[in-house]
XYZ file of C-alpha atoms in Angstrom:
654
model
C 56.361 130.350 80.174
C 59.461 128.357 78.946
C 62.699 129.416 79.713
C 64.857 130.703 76.915
C 68.677 130.816 76.474
C 70.829 133.288 74.615
C 74.581 133.837 74.516
C 76.193 137.268 75.055
C 78.609 138.813 72.766
C 80.882 138.189 76.167
C 79.702 135.063 76.945
C 82.341 132.108 76.324
C 82.344 128.518 75.629
C 85.466 126.448 76.639
C 86.735 124.223 74.103
C 88.342 120.656 75.456
C 90.645 120.084 72.847
C 93.373 117.856 72.675
C 96.055 120.093 71.961
C 96.718 121.362 75.404
C 98.214 124.242 74.490
C 94.379 125.445 72.888
C 93.152 124.860 76.293
C 95.751 126.658 78.122
C 95.171 129.541 76.323
C 91.478 129.619 76.378
C 91.533 129.287 80.090
C 94.075 132.733 80.006
C 91.671 134.673 77.915
C 93.891 134.855 75.074
C 92.328 132.635 72.906
C 88.510 132.358 72.233
C 87.260 129.456 70.511
C 83.700 128.962 68.434
C 82.647 125.622 66.795
C 83.760 126.970 63.383
C 87.315 126.720 64.866
C 86.958 123.051 65.833
C 86.198 119.516 64.598
C 84.954 117.124 66.429
C 88.010 114.474 66.263
C 89.431 117.950 67.482
C 87.830 117.272 70.550
C 89.103 115.283 74.012
C 86.994 112.176 74.108
C 86.756 110.009 77.211
C 87.438 112.456 79.429
C 87.109 110.357 83.042
C 85.530 111.844 86.160
C 89.159 111.286 87.619
C 90.286 113.677 85.239
C 87.289 116.112 86.318
C 87.792 115.626 89.887
C 90.861 113.180 91.128
C 90.528 111.198 94.395
C 92.341 114.302 96.364
C 89.815 116.695 95.290
C 86.861 114.536 96.854
C 88.632 114.891 99.877
C 86.414 117.839 99.839
C 82.485 117.178 100.121
C 81.280 120.900 99.952
C 80.503 121.632 96.629
C 81.755 124.931 96.013
C 85.153 124.094 97.235
C 85.328 121.110 95.234
C 84.727 123.453 92.250
C 87.784 125.754 92.790
C 90.150 122.389 91.377
C 87.621 121.473 88.586
C 89.896 119.429 86.326
C 93.064 119.308 88.435
C 93.341 115.688 86.952
C 93.683 116.224 83.408
C 97.795 116.565 82.838
C 100.082 117.219 80.188
C 103.869 116.553 80.559
C 103.232 115.899 84.597
C 101.669 119.251 84.934
C 97.563 120.491 84.975
C 96.359 122.069 82.571
C 93.833 123.797 84.881
C 95.419 125.494 87.565
C 93.438 126.220 90.516
C 90.286 128.494 90.162
C 91.127 128.268 86.242
C 87.298 127.035 85.264
C 85.674 129.405 88.254
C 87.739 132.572 87.076
C 87.969 131.939 83.380
C 84.449 133.220 82.762
C 83.258 130.763 80.981
C 78.869 129.563 80.438
C 79.791 126.427 78.907
C 82.306 123.609 77.779
C 82.191 121.204 74.765
C 84.144 117.733 74.288
C 83.890 114.770 72.430
C 82.305 111.224 72.758
C 81.517 109.801 76.242
C 82.238 112.822 78.179
C 82.354 111.476 81.982
C 83.578 108.043 82.095
C 84.540 105.937 84.958
C 83.430 107.107 88.058
C 80.033 107.619 89.529
C 81.422 110.608 91.310
C 79.105 113.456 91.109
C 82.218 115.547 92.428
C 83.019 115.661 88.281
C 79.250 116.842 87.377
C 79.827 119.925 90.446
C 82.916 121.069 89.706
C 81.449 122.362 86.394
C 78.317 123.498 88.368
C 79.668 125.078 91.088
C 82.372 126.888 88.848
C 79.853 128.415 86.811
C 79.088 125.947 84.167
C 75.364 126.173 83.012
C 75.457 123.954 79.730
C 77.778 121.074 78.725
C 78.360 119.943 75.184
C 79.384 116.592 73.697
C 78.537 114.414 70.973
C 77.801 112.006 73.913
C 77.831 111.038 77.734
C 78.716 107.943 79.655
C 75.404 107.664 81.386
C 75.541 107.500 85.098
C 77.538 110.940 84.505
C 74.974 112.146 82.182
C 72.231 111.193 85.455
C 74.855 113.517 87.570
C 73.401 116.241 85.244
C 70.116 116.201 85.396
C 69.902 115.526 89.113
C 72.449 118.635 88.947
C 70.232 120.970 86.642
C 73.046 120.842 84.457
C 72.099 121.159 80.446
C 73.618 119.046 78.145
C 73.181 119.374 74.417
C 74.821 118.239 71.052
C 77.121 120.168 68.589
C 74.003 121.205 66.437
C 72.772 123.217 69.866
C 76.089 124.946 70.307
C 76.227 126.082 66.592
C 72.926 127.859 67.485
C 73.626 129.397 70.149
C 76.934 130.717 68.376
C 75.080 131.961 65.314
C 73.166 134.149 68.387
C 69.954 132.041 68.687
C 67.653 132.233 71.806
C 66.926 129.039 72.546
C 64.248 127.440 75.012
C 64.964 125.168 77.545
C 62.696 122.697 76.420
C 65.200 122.075 73.191
C 67.683 120.709 75.874
C 65.054 118.245 77.357
C 62.867 117.188 74.700
C 65.004 113.892 73.951
C 64.614 113.030 77.720
C 62.508 111.086 79.324
C 59.630 112.367 80.946
C 60.907 112.083 84.137
C 63.965 113.604 83.714
C 62.793 116.120 81.752
C 60.445 117.174 84.778
C 63.704 116.852 87.215
C 65.437 119.724 85.327
C 61.845 121.562 84.668
C 61.828 121.596 88.744
C 65.149 122.376 89.462
C 66.509 119.194 90.523
C 65.865 115.680 91.863
C 65.216 116.488 95.464
C 61.969 118.849 94.232
C 61.091 115.766 92.044
C 60.675 113.210 94.697
C 59.027 115.828 97.137
C 56.426 116.159 94.041
C 56.110 112.970 93.602
C 55.199 112.039 97.255
C 52.789 114.976 97.626
C 50.883 113.960 94.508
C 51.684 117.189 92.732
C 53.291 114.785 90.195
C 52.144 111.536 88.923
C 54.025 109.047 86.949
C 51.834 106.303 85.381
C 53.423 102.981 85.026
C 54.679 102.373 81.080
C 51.408 101.109 78.945
C 53.835 98.552 77.057
C 51.941 95.485 75.505
C 52.817 91.818 76.843
C 55.980 91.212 74.725
C 58.851 88.945 75.347
C 61.038 90.839 77.499
C 65.142 90.588 78.286
C 66.833 89.986 81.557
C 67.364 93.529 82.521
C 63.533 94.176 81.490
C 62.083 91.673 83.105
C 64.279 92.856 86.960
C 62.935 96.541 85.944
C 59.256 95.759 85.381
C 59.636 93.504 88.697
C 60.112 96.443 90.820
C 57.751 98.809 89.326
C 56.675 101.306 91.820
C 52.628 100.985 92.633
C 51.779 98.719 90.139
C 49.897 96.070 91.267
C 49.345 94.304 87.913
C 51.670 92.285 85.639
C 53.859 94.926 84.101
C 56.026 94.780 80.649
C 58.202 97.162 79.328
C 60.489 98.118 76.470
C 63.931 100.752 75.988
C 62.690 103.968 76.333
C 59.726 103.236 78.833
C 60.014 105.351 81.884
C 58.812 104.335 85.076
C 59.699 105.259 88.677
C 61.211 101.664 90.401
C 61.219 100.095 93.899
C 65.278 100.107 95.251
C 65.593 97.020 97.452
C 68.950 97.791 98.822
C 72.335 99.525 98.384
C 75.286 101.214 99.827
C 77.634 104.411 100.525
C 81.549 104.327 101.235
C 83.327 106.975 103.274
C 84.328 109.176 99.887
C 80.631 109.755 99.375
C 78.181 109.261 102.482
C 79.260 112.860 104.002
C 77.628 114.500 100.601
C 74.483 111.848 101.039
C 73.808 113.377 104.929
C 75.136 116.379 104.178
C 72.059 116.653 101.318
C 69.729 114.885 103.692
C 70.265 117.410 106.344
C 69.789 120.317 103.935
C 66.306 118.991 102.190
C 64.619 117.094 104.900
C 65.742 118.429 108.277
C 67.923 117.225 111.109
C 65.713 114.567 111.975
C 65.867 113.048 108.308
C 64.775 109.041 108.021
C 65.567 106.429 105.244
C 63.467 103.307 104.241
C 64.586 100.232 104.767
C 67.965 100.528 106.495
C 68.805 96.921 107.308
C 69.169 96.199 103.395
C 71.734 99.915 103.181
C 74.911 100.327 104.556
C 78.168 102.096 104.987
C 81.560 101.122 104.309
C 85.063 102.538 105.725
C 87.130 100.856 102.625
C 88.211 103.616 99.993
C 90.587 106.062 102.166
C 91.665 103.021 104.807
C 95.388 103.570 103.379
C 95.352 107.231 102.489
C 97.806 107.582 105.839
C 100.639 105.826 104.013
C 100.384 107.777 100.814
C 102.619 110.923 101.699
C 100.724 112.932 99.102
C 98.193 113.075 101.107
C 99.361 114.438 104.158
C 97.908 117.754 104.166
C 94.441 116.232 103.434
C 94.380 114.119 106.731
C 92.041 116.655 108.378
C 89.467 116.800 105.549
C 90.099 112.436 105.235
C 89.170 112.244 108.957
C 86.078 114.630 108.413
C 84.598 112.311 106.014
C 85.160 109.638 107.899
C 83.601 111.338 111.135
C 80.348 112.117 108.872
C 79.791 108.535 107.972
C 79.845 107.463 111.253
C 77.334 110.568 111.963
C 75.194 109.084 109.043
C 75.288 105.677 109.948
C 74.362 106.124 113.899
C 71.506 108.848 112.686
C 69.949 106.235 109.699
C 70.423 102.870 111.219
C 71.774 101.429 108.165
C 74.298 98.390 108.051
C 77.689 99.579 109.401
C 80.746 98.173 107.755
C 83.404 100.727 109.316
C 86.959 99.443 109.996
C 87.787 97.859 113.427
C 91.308 99.112 114.739
C 92.320 99.934 111.221
C 91.346 97.433 109.214
C 88.605 97.363 106.864
C 85.852 94.328 106.670
C 86.638 94.843 103.013
C 85.637 96.667 99.822
C 81.922 97.660 99.330
C 81.576 95.775 96.213
C 82.989 92.449 97.569
C 81.214 92.444 100.897
C 77.929 93.582 99.256
C 77.577 90.175 97.445
C 78.953 87.886 100.087
C 76.381 89.352 102.687
C 73.365 90.975 101.433
C 72.687 91.145 97.317
C 70.476 88.064 96.774
C 69.059 87.127 92.633
C 66.553 89.508 91.760
C 67.378 92.218 93.552
C 67.756 96.393 92.335
C 70.867 97.402 93.908
C 71.790 101.000 94.060
C 75.136 102.524 95.624
C 77.370 105.593 95.539
C 80.190 103.763 93.203
C 80.557 103.032 89.361
C 81.468 99.406 90.165
C 78.075 98.584 91.874
C 77.500 96.612 88.489
C 79.440 93.576 90.316
C 76.513 92.702 92.059
C 74.837 91.796 88.590
C 77.213 88.620 88.331
C 74.462 87.542 91.313
C 71.427 87.712 88.629
C 70.350 91.176 90.422
C 70.375 94.156 88.439
C 72.436 96.755 90.586
C 74.922 99.928 89.104
C 75.905 102.507 90.357
C 74.715 106.649 91.014
C 75.683 110.104 92.625
C 75.440 110.977 95.837
C 72.282 113.250 95.210
C 70.785 110.301 93.547
C 71.635 108.232 96.128
C 70.474 110.444 98.950
C 66.936 110.909 97.413
C 66.343 107.037 96.624
C 67.353 106.131 100.253
C 65.027 108.743 101.525
C 62.044 108.094 99.415
C 62.476 104.279 98.689
C 62.044 104.588 94.676
C 63.801 105.842 91.835
C 62.841 105.962 88.557
C 65.011 104.254 85.207
C 64.529 104.764 81.762
C 64.519 101.217 80.615
C 67.950 100.345 78.470
C 68.548 98.672 75.462
C 70.603 95.575 75.950
C 73.199 93.347 74.503
C 73.904 89.571 75.040
C 76.863 87.832 74.917
C 76.310 84.261 74.144
C 79.484 82.365 75.796
C 80.259 79.181 74.669
C 83.279 76.734 74.770
C 85.707 76.670 78.016
C 88.901 79.327 78.745
C 91.895 77.828 77.788
C 95.024 77.557 80.295
C 96.353 80.562 81.519
C 93.617 82.730 80.391
C 90.566 84.300 82.737
C 87.663 86.657 82.675
C 89.414 89.610 83.100
C 90.936 88.914 79.386
C 87.065 88.065 78.464
C 86.235 91.572 79.696
C 89.973 92.942 78.298
C 88.702 91.340 74.551
C 84.907 92.552 75.045
C 86.605 96.167 75.583
C 88.339 96.189 72.692
C 86.161 94.702 70.356
C 82.633 96.154 71.467
C 82.990 98.445 74.162
C 85.284 100.732 72.071
C 83.030 101.542 68.995
C 79.782 102.516 71.606
C 78.240 99.019 71.285
C 77.909 98.601 75.178
C 77.039 102.442 75.892
C 74.485 102.814 77.986
C 72.984 99.252 77.409
C 72.463 96.458 79.454
C 75.231 93.987 78.820
C 73.384 90.297 79.148
C 75.727 87.146 79.560
C 74.153 83.500 78.792
C 75.083 80.431 77.315
C 76.977 77.288 78.499
C 80.272 78.833 78.654
C 78.699 81.040 82.081
C 78.533 77.522 83.904
C 82.296 77.079 82.878
C 83.173 80.417 84.719
C 83.231 80.257 88.618
C 81.062 83.285 90.479
C 84.269 84.994 91.018
C 85.088 85.258 87.364
C 81.673 86.427 86.635
C 81.983 89.340 89.037
C 85.854 90.230 87.590
C 83.141 90.641 83.795
C 80.273 92.160 85.373
C 82.453 94.387 87.849
C 83.923 96.195 84.734
C 80.350 96.790 82.611
C 81.424 100.231 83.835
C 84.345 100.754 82.151
C 82.174 99.413 78.834
C 80.371 102.584 80.253
C 77.039 99.975 80.349
C 74.355 101.064 82.136
C 75.505 97.505 83.774
C 75.722 93.334 83.139
C 74.021 90.952 84.679
C 74.495 86.938 84.719
C 71.785 84.486 84.241
C 71.536 82.536 87.403
C 72.100 78.708 87.912
C 73.116 75.611 90.556
C 76.782 77.125 90.586
C 75.203 80.687 91.882
C 72.867 79.122 94.124
C 75.406 77.146 96.416
C 77.719 80.069 96.529
C 75.325 82.628 97.479
C 73.645 80.242 100.238
C 76.947 79.129 101.347
C 77.545 83.061 102.581
C 74.065 84.434 103.147
C 73.271 81.330 105.626
C 69.745 83.012 105.915
C 68.723 81.502 102.394
C 68.767 77.794 101.129
C 69.677 76.386 97.559
C 66.268 76.476 96.691
C 65.721 79.488 97.907
C 68.010 81.089 96.138
C 67.097 79.413 92.928
C 63.667 80.473 93.311
C 64.766 84.150 93.098
C 66.178 83.749 89.838
C 65.224 86.034 86.897
C 65.586 84.981 83.176
C 65.169 85.955 80.002
C 62.121 85.295 77.639
C 62.835 83.251 74.756
C 62.535 85.764 71.844
C 63.401 88.624 73.761
C 64.589 91.618 71.338
C 68.253 92.835 71.767
C 69.311 95.995 70.282
C 72.649 95.764 70.468
C 72.472 92.293 68.717
C 73.417 88.639 69.881
C 77.018 88.228 70.147
C 78.573 84.482 70.218
C 82.003 84.631 72.227
C 83.688 81.299 72.118
C 85.617 81.555 75.211
C 88.543 78.955 73.597
C 89.440 81.990 71.335
C 90.254 84.600 74.162
C 94.207 85.407 74.801
C 95.890 86.894 77.493
C 95.527 90.591 77.089
C 96.302 94.072 78.344
C 94.741 97.651 77.915
C 98.074 99.873 77.699
C 98.789 103.269 78.729
C 97.574 104.974 75.802
C 99.683 107.749 73.889
C 99.141 111.387 75.910
C 101.078 112.914 73.102
C 99.159 111.691 70.592
C 96.115 112.018 71.781
C 95.619 108.541 72.345
C 94.156 108.818 76.367
C 94.934 106.310 78.877
C 91.928 103.756 79.071
C 90.655 100.502 79.321
C 89.561 99.658 75.792
C 92.843 99.934 74.267
C 93.590 96.182 74.197
C 96.278 94.389 72.898
C 97.336 90.739 73.505
C 100.075 90.078 75.505
C 101.823 88.021 73.088
C 102.251 91.276 70.619
C 103.690 93.458 73.423
C 107.434 92.652 73.295
C 109.621 93.084 75.941
C 107.622 96.036 78.464
C 110.165 95.993 81.311
C 107.778 96.568 84.636
C 108.864 98.422 88.173
C 105.511 97.092 89.684
C 102.798 94.181 89.824
C 99.526 94.974 91.545
C 96.842 92.046 92.369
C 93.732 93.608 94.312
C 90.940 95.688 93.913
C 87.589 94.709 93.939
C 87.831 93.239 90.141
C 90.525 91.056 91.276
C 90.596 90.685 95.153
C 88.622 87.873 95.162
C 88.572 84.228 96.424
C 89.292 82.962 92.663
C 91.470 85.320 92.172
C 93.701 84.757 95.040
C 93.756 81.106 93.490
C 95.533 82.284 90.179
C 97.989 84.560 91.995
C 99.196 81.095 93.812
C 99.317 79.156 91.264
C 101.758 81.499 89.648
C 103.439 81.914 93.078
C 103.642 77.717 93.687
C 104.771 77.232 90.091
C 107.261 79.658 90.341
C 108.804 78.680 93.907
C 108.689 75.211 92.356
C 111.666 76.409 90.007
C 113.671 78.097 92.411
C 112.619 81.686 91.247
C 111.340 84.812 93.421
C 109.777 88.091 92.548
C 112.306 89.492 89.814
C 115.068 91.841 91.377
C 113.619 95.794 91.110
C 110.140 94.647 90.903
C 107.618 94.654 93.356
C 104.386 92.215 93.351
C 101.583 93.232 95.957
C 98.477 91.231 96.611
C 95.390 92.855 98.433
C 92.161 90.972 99.957
C 89.265 92.001 98.469
C 87.335 91.379 102.246
C 88.389 89.847 105.526
C 86.837 86.220 104.179
C 89.232 86.254 101.082
C 91.834 86.647 103.860
C 91.092 83.514 105.444
C 90.198 82.085 102.602
C 93.902 81.874 101.892
C 95.142 81.679 104.966
C 93.044 78.444 105.071
C 94.012 77.284 101.471
C 98.086 77.699 103.158
C 98.502 80.398 100.272
C 100.245 83.087 102.880
C 103.312 81.470 103.254
C 103.928 80.757 99.823
C 103.266 84.737 98.711
C 106.113 85.723 101.846
C 108.324 82.981 100.407
C 108.693 84.625 97.000
C 108.773 88.053 98.318
C 104.906 89.051 97.457
C 104.060 92.158 99.679
C 100.260 91.257 101.365
C 97.936 94.050 102.154
C 94.706 93.597 104.417
C 91.599 93.976 102.824
C 90.537 97.589 101.483
C 90.818 99.620 98.285
C 94.067 100.916 97.203
C 96.021 101.419 94.322
C 93.599 101.409 92.665
C 92.758 104.924 93.516
C 95.755 106.068 94.393
C 95.030 105.415 98.087
C 97.496 103.128 99.097
C 100.472 101.140 98.406
C 100.854 99.832 95.037
C 100.464 103.582 93.422
C 103.730 104.684 91.012
C 105.733 107.383 92.603
C 107.242 108.801 89.233
C 106.382 109.027 85.420
C 108.922 106.748 84.546
C 107.480 103.555 86.313
C 105.801 100.633 84.854
C 103.228 99.115 86.491
C 101.052 95.584 85.458
C 97.592 95.606 88.103
C 94.586 93.608 88.027
C 92.406 96.432 88.770
C 90.001 97.814 86.730
C 91.294 100.728 85.291
C 94.183 102.614 83.887
C 93.599 106.269 83.601
C 96.334 108.632 83.635
C 97.285 109.387 87.108
C 94.719 107.293 89.007
C 96.989 105.239 90.534
C 99.980 107.122 90.475
C 102.007 108.881 87.767
C 103.093 106.065 86.150
C 102.637 104.327 83.020
C 99.867 101.401 83.709
C 98.934 97.911 82.121
C 95.761 96.386 82.767
C 95.933 92.595 82.810
C 94.695 89.369 84.138
C 95.816 87.976 87.955
C 97.623 85.289 86.183
C 99.691 88.034 84.016
C 100.040 90.306 86.738
C 101.626 87.390 88.487
C 103.496 85.850 85.935
C 104.902 89.387 85.240
C 106.408 89.645 88.826
C 108.907 86.980 88.546
C 109.530 87.728 85.011
C 110.195 91.014 85.581
C 108.616 92.631 82.421
C 104.784 91.734 81.513
C 104.755 88.210 80.146
C 101.722 85.568 79.899
C 101.137 82.539 82.380
C 100.086 80.331 79.430
C 102.485 77.652 79.925
C 100.034 76.910 83.260
């Protein structure tokens, strides 16, 4: 019998409005809103996972504990809108918000904080892809405003109304009560998933990579958008922010003697929390952070996966950067518990982030499911002007395409003669920020430059062997998102602005603006680093500005802190070999060893007051993510030049 749901007279829906006082009124039980009281444009768009579960909440790995501080990062005028236990004690059964719910990090804690606070249904105009997937794996129902209106009219609605638009596998996961039950049913033969019956057709780059990994398919397979299938996973990784949940979930589901497939191509990294010890506000969480580290060590010893733990307190580097250097190959399908996993797409691989539940299931089974996404193609022509970088390119795409959802849940494919003008690291910058576009992922076509880059770092492969792994789109492939030509020469130095919370404009990477149009924006902090901007080529860019300014007799502007953090040990060694370190130190730059840090508010470079202004080369400027101040996203060149000028400035004269 199909399960049905009906709201009782006492059941309440929490409407996340742009007016924080309306949210507070609902939480306090003084106000009860219905859909007739709220217009879609009144609801918060782009609620990001940092707002739902900021970093400090994620220091707890047990979902019931995480739920105590649901939405702790949703702030107004420096104060939390949701107090501790506010959602849990509010008596709400559902939550309603606007567009693109759950943007940002792949952290499954965002879905868990609602589920374990008593929320059974989440309503929104649209959902970010990874967050939607995490809801499905948790068994949380998702719906649109039409279903909400029917509930509020007193209608009893079958669960199939929520699952009818899901692919058959996602619907089955919800029906069986979660992903682990589904995986078990597939392995036991209780559920059989046949490969798609799509006939021969021209395929995009992403479609070909998916078809190549079809689980249980013996013949050549063709897929099209909307097809659902099981796919083999080649490799992946987790880090100390996520591994504890993976380990606990696997023990709960399969016992203390559980095993995983192919441990040699999976890894753990100690990178995200490596510098939390220097952040005063995290002192109270030292015990929880150590527990996360200890559980990751336990997981690594239990499974035998690659170990990229810190040595003597120093991380080997950020997971996405080290994975590029060490084991991501063209044609791979990579899954990891971090939304910037899509950075691997720069290496002609299919890579994107998943939540802890999905990662645990796939490393145990060796397969996962995928609904073939639509694709959008960017044909790059020409070359970038002096003083312009790939960061400016992706900021342009965010403002021109992502802001109006043209990239939403699509694979962003990058081809054309302009690709060859970009270094491999610059391509990685673009692929890295596909998740900020709320895309499924990004994939670059392969070329000689890529083959040489990989072979130089993964010495078990020759250049010819790398080339043999390349996958390319078929001529005549169809792109639902269109084919868009971008002349790289037309790109200008850009930033993403901090938004304006009081006007309902969230801090968001899609708030693009030209540096030339900003006027005087004085800064307190310039930060260069993160997976997006801590690569070898990024160090070249910082150094080009630093050396030019030193030649003028200038140093970092008075009152400005300029930080550069290496993305990996290999990048640090590169900087030393090139002689950059002495120049950085001479100019007044503060150097930070490899790892994550300011990007997630867990290291040097974060703001300490709401008045401070930061210009940063990281990937996200969500409010509060890197401290309470205002944060502008910019390229490594703009960050470096701004550090010397004391205000946001481009390095166009270079």
